[in-house]
Coordinates of C-alpha atoms in Angstrom, one line a residue:
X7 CA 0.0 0.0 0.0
X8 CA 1.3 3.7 -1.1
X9 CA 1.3 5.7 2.1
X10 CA -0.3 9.0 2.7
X11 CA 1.7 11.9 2.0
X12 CA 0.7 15.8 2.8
X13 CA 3.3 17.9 1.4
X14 CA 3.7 21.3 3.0
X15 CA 2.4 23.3 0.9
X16 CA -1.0 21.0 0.3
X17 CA -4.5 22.4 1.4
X18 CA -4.9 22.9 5.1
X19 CA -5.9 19.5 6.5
X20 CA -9.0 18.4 7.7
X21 CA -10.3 15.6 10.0
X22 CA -10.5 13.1 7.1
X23 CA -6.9 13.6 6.6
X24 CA -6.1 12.7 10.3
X25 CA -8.5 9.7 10.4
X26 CA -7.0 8.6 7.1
X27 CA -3.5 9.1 8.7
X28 CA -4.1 7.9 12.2
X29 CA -6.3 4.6 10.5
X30 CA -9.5 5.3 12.6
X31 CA -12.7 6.4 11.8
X32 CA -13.9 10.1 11.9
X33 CA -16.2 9.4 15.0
X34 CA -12.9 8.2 17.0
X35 CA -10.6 11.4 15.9
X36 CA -14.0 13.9 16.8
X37 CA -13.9 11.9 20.5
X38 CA -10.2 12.6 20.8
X39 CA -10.1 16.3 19.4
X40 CA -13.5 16.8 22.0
X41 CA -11.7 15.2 24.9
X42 CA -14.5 13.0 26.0
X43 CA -14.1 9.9 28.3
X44 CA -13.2 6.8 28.1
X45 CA -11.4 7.1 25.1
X46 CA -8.2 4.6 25.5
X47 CA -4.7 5.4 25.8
X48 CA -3.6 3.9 22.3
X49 CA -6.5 5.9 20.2
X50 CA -5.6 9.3 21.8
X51 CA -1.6 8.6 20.8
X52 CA -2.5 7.5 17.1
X53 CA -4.9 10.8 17.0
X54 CA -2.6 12.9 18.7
X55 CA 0.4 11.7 16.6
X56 CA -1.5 12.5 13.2
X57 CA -2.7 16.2 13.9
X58 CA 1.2 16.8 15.1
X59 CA 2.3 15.0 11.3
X60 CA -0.8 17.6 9.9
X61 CA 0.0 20.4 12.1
X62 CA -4.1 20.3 11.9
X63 CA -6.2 22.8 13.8
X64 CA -9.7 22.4 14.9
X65 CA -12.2 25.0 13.5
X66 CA -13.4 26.3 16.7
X67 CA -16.7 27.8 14.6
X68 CA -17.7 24.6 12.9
X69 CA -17.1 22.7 16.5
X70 CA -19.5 25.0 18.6
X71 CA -22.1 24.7 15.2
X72 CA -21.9 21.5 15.6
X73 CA -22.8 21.2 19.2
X74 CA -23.8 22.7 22.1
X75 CA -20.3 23.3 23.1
X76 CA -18.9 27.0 22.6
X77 CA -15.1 25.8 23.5
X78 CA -14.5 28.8 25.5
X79 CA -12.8 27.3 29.3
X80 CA -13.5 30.7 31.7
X81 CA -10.9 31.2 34.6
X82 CA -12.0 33.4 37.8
X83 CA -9.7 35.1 39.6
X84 CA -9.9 38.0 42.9
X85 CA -6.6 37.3 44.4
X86 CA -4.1 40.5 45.0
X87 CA -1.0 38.3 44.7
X88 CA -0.1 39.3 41.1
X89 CA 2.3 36.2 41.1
X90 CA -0.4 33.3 42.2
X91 CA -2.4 35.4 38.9
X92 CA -0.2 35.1 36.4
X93 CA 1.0 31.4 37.1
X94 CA -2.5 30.3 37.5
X95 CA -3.8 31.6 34.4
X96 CA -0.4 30.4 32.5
X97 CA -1.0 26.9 33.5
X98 CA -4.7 26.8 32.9
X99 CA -4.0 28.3 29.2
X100 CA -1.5 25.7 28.2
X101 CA -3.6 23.1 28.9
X102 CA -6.8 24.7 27.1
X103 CA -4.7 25.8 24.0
X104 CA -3.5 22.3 24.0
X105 CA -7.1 21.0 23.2
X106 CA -7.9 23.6 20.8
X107 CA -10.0 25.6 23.3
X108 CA -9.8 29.5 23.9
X109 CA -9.5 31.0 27.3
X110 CA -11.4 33.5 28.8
X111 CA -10.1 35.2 32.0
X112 CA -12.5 37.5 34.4
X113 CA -11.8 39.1 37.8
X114 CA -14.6 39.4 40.1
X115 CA -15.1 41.3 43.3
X116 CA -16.1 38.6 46.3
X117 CA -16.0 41.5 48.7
X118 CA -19.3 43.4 47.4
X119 CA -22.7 43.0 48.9
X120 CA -24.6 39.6 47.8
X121 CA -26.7 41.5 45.0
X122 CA -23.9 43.3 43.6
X123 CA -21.8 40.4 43.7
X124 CA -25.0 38.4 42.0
X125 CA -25.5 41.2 39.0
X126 CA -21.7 40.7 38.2
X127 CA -22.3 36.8 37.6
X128 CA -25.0 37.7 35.7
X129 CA -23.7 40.3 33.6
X130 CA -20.7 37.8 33.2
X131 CA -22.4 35.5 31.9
X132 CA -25.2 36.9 29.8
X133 CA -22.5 38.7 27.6
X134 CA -19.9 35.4 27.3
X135 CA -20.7 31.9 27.5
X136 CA -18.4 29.3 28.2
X137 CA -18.0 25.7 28.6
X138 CA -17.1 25.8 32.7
X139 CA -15.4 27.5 34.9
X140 CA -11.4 27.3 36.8
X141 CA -12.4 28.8 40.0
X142 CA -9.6 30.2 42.3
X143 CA -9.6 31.4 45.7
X144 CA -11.4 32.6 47.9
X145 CA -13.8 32.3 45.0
X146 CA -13.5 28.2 45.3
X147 CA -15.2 28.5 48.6
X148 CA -17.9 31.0 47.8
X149 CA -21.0 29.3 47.8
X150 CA -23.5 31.9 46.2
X151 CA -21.2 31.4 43.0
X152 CA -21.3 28.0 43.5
X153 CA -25.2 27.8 43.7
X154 CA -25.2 30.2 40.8
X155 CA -23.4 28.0 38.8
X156 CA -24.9 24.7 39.8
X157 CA -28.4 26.5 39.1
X158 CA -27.3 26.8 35.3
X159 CA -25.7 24.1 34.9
X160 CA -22.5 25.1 34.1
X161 CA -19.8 23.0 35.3
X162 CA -16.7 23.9 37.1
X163 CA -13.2 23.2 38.9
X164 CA -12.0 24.4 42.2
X165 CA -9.1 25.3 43.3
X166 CA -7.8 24.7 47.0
X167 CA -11.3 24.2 48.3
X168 CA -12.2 24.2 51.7
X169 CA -16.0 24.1 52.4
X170 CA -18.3 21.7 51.2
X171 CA -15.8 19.3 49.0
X172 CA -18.6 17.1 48.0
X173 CA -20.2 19.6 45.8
X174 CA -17.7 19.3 42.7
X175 CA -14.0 18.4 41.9
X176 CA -11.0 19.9 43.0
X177 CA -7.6 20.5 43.1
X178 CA -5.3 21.3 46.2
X179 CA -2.0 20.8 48.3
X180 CA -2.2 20.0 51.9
X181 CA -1.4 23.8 53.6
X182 CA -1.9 23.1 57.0
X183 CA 0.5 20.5 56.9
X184 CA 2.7 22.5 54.8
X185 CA 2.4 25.0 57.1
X186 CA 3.3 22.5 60.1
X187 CA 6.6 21.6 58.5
X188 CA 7.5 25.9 58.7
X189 CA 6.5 25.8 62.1
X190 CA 8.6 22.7 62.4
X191 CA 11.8 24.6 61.0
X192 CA 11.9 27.3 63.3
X193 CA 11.2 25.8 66.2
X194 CA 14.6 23.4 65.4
X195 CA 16.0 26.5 64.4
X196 CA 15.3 27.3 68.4
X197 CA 13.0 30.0 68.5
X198 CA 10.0 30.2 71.0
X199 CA 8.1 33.5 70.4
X200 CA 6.2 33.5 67.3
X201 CA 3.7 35.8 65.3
X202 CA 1.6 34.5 62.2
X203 CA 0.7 36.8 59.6
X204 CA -3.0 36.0 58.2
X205 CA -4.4 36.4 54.9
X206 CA -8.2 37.6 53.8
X207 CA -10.5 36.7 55.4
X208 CA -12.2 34.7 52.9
X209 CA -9.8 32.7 51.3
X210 CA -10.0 29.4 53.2
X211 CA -6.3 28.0 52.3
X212 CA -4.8 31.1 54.2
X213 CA -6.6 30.4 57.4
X214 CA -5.7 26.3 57.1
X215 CA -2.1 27.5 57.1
X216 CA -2.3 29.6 59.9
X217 CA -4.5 26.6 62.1
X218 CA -1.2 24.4 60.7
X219 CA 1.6 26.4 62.0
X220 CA 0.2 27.0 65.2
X221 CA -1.2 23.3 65.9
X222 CA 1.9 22.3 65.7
X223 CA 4.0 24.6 67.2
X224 CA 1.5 23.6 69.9
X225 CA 2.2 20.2 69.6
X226 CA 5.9 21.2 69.9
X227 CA 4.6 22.5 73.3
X228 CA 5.2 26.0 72.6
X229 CA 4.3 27.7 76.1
X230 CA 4.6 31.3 74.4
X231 CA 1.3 33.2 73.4
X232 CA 1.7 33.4 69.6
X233 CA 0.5 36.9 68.0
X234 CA -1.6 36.7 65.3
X235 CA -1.7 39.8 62.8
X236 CA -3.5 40.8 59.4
X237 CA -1.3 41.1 56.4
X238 CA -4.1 40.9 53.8
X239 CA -1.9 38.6 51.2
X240 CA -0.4 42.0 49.7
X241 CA 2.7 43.9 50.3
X242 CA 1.7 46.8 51.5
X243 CA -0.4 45.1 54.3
X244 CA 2.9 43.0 55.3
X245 CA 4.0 46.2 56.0
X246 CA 1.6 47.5 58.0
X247 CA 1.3 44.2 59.8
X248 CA 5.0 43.9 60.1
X249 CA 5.4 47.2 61.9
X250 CA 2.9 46.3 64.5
X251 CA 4.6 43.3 64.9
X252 CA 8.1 44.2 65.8
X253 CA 6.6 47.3 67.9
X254 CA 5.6 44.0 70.6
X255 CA 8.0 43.7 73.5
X256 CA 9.0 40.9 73.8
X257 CA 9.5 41.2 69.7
X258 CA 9.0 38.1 68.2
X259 CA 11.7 36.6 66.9
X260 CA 10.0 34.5 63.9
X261 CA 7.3 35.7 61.9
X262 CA 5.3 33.3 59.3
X263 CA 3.5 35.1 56.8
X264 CA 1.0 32.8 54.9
X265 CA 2.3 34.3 51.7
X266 CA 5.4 35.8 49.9
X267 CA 3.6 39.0 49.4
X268 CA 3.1 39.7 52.9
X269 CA 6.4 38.2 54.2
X270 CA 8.2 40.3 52.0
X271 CA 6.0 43.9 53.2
X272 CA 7.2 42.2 57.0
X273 CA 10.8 42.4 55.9
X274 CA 10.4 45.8 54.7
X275 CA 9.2 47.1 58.2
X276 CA 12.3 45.4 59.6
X277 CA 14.7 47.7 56.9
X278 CA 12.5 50.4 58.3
X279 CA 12.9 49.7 61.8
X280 CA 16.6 49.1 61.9
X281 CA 16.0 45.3 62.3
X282 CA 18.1 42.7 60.0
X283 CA 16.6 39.6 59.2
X284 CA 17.3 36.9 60.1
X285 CA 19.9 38.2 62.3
X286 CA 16.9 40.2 64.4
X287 CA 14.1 38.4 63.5
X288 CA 13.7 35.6 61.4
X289 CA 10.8 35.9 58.4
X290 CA 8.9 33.0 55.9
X291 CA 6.2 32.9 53.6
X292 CA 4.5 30.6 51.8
X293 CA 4.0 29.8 47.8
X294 CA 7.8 30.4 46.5
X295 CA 6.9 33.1 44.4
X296 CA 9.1 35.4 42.2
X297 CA 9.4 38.0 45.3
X298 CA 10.6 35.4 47.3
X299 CA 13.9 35.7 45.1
X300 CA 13.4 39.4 44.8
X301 CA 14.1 40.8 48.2
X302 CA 17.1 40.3 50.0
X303 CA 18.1 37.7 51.6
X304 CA 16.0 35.6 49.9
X305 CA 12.9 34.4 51.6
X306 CA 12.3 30.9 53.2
X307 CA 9.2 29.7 51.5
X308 CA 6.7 26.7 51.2
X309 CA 6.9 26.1 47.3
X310 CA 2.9 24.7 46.3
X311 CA 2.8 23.8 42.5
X312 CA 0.5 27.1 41.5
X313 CA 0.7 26.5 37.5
X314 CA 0.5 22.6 37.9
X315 CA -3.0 23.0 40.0
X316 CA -4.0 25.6 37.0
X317 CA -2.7 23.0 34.5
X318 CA -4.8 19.7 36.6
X319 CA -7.6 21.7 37.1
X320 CA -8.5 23.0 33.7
X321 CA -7.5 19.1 32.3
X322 CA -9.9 17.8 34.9
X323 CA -12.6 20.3 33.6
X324 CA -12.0 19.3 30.3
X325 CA -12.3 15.5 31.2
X326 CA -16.2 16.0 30.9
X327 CA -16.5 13.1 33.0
X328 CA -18.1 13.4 36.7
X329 CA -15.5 13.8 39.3
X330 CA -17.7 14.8 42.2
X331 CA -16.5 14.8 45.3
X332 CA -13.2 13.9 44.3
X333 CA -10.1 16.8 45.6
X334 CA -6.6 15.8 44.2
X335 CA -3.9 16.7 46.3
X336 CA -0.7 17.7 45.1
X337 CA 2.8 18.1 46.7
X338 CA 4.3 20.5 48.3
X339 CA 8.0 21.7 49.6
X340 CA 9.7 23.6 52.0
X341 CA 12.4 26.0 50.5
X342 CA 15.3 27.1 53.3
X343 CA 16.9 30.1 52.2
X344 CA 18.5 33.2 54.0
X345 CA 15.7 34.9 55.7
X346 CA 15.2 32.1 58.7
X347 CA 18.3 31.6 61.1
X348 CA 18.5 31.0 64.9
X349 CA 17.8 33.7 66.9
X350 CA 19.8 35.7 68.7
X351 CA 20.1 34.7 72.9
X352 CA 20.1 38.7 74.1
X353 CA 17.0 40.0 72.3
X354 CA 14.5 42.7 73.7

């Protein structure tokens, strides 16, 4: 048999070509290109393998004509870290560009009265539909959203969920024991007076890392009250935070931010103060972010995959198949850099 050649310069190719190529039927390569279940390992390579021969793209227009489908994946975001943002949406969008899929990114104010927040879902989406929905915090843990999705239909992915994990899929790392093995590093280090710096409110992760760090530094049998600050997850709150911090007597001697954002406003206040870190006081975050490598010394961390969630969370949305109930956990690790040390013995 002559095989199937499709010089470059040919006529763009179409899905005959790539069932011709691949040696399946048209019905197999549409299940592949849609990315429904229980298609087997061995079909998806042979499909795969032919639109990469083809350098075939899907035409998004004929696909949503064809179906109910509109092919659009929409990620929601209201997080201040500008870092968690952008790795988020990069690892969502490689994985929806990778199935021929456009992206659609919205930010969306949590903070607003119920109504308010309720006319910005609509308006959302009356004027775009899409597919499903990448939720982020704190948004994974808002339930109006949740009902308002589940009310239309529309299907979705959460992110580091906290409440109610029986209500849809979801994708996570384990913070409060990330943040026990932090709490576990300075008190080896030796120190015994501790503050925590908190995130909003409403995003549940923040609060499981806080509950983390100090269980255990209670289970260490820390006798020292441990002070508990708001740093708001941005800069300029680690700041603020920070300053009422190290105004304390006794001063702490570690402070834990429960991200890079805040830890980094913390070490700021210290520059401000005439503290040195970790010489005076000893500072950590939490996600491993670019700031982390960005202030000096560089920060002690908790590294959570951000783009890997965004990447297994819009896969898992694109699955189609039911997942409920089901939150994969992924792994985490503790960076040690420059900004922890032991503490000094003569400290005020």
């Amino acid at each position: 048999m002559t095989p199937l050649t499709f010089p470059a310069n040919s006529a763009r190719a179409t899905m005959d070509d790539v069932a011709r190529l691949s040696g399946v039927s048209l019905k197999s390569v549409s299940r592949v290109i849609n990315g429904e279940p229980h298609v087997s390992a061995n079909l998806r390579a042979k499909v795969e393998a032919a639109i990469a021969e083809l350098n075939y793209v899907p035409d998004a227009a004929a696909r949503s004509l064809a179906g109910s489908r509109t092919f659009i994946i929409g990620l929601l975001l209201d997080n201040p870290s500008p870092h968690y943002t952008m790795k988020i949406q990069k690892g969502v969008y490689n994985v929806v560009r990778s199935h021929q899929y456009h992206l659609r990114i919205d930010n969306v104010d949590s903070t607003v009265p119920d109504e308010q927040f309720s006319a910005q879902l609509e308006a959302l989406i009356r004027n775009n539909r899409c597919d499903g929905f990448v939720l982020t915090p704190p948004l994974s843990d808002n339930l109006l959203l949740l009902d308002f999705l589940e009310a239309r239909k529309i299907r979705y992915v959460r992110i580091a969920p906290a409440l109610d994990n029986a209500r849809g899929p979801g994708i996570a790392i384990d913070d409060a024991a990330a943040a026990a093995a932090m709490a576990q590093h300075l008190w080896d280090l030796g120190h015994r007076r501790f503050a925590v710096m908190r995130g909003p409110a409403s995003h549940m992760a923040a609060a499981r890392r806080r509950d983390g760090f100090i269980a255990e530094l209670e289970r260490l049998g820390s006798a020292t009250p441990i002070i508990d600050a708001d740093g708001g997850f941005s800069f300029e709150g680690g700041i603020a935070a920070g300053e009422t911090l190290i105004a304390q007597s006794p001063r702490p001697t570690a402070v834990f931010a429960c991200n890079d954002d805040s830890a980094a406003g913390v070490m700021a206040a210290c520059s401000k103060a005439g503290l040195k870190v970790p010489d005076d006081i000893s500072v950590c975050g939490f996600d491993d972010s670019w700031i982390a490598r960005s202030v000096w010394p560089y920060l002690t961390t908790v590294y959570q995959p951000i783009e890997e969630m965004g990447q297994a969370a819009a896969a898992l949305l694109l699955r189609r198949d039911e997942q409920e109930g089901k939150i994969s956990q992924l792994g985490f690790q503790l960076v040690i850099r420059d900004s922890t040390a032991p503490p000094r013995q003569t400290q005020g």
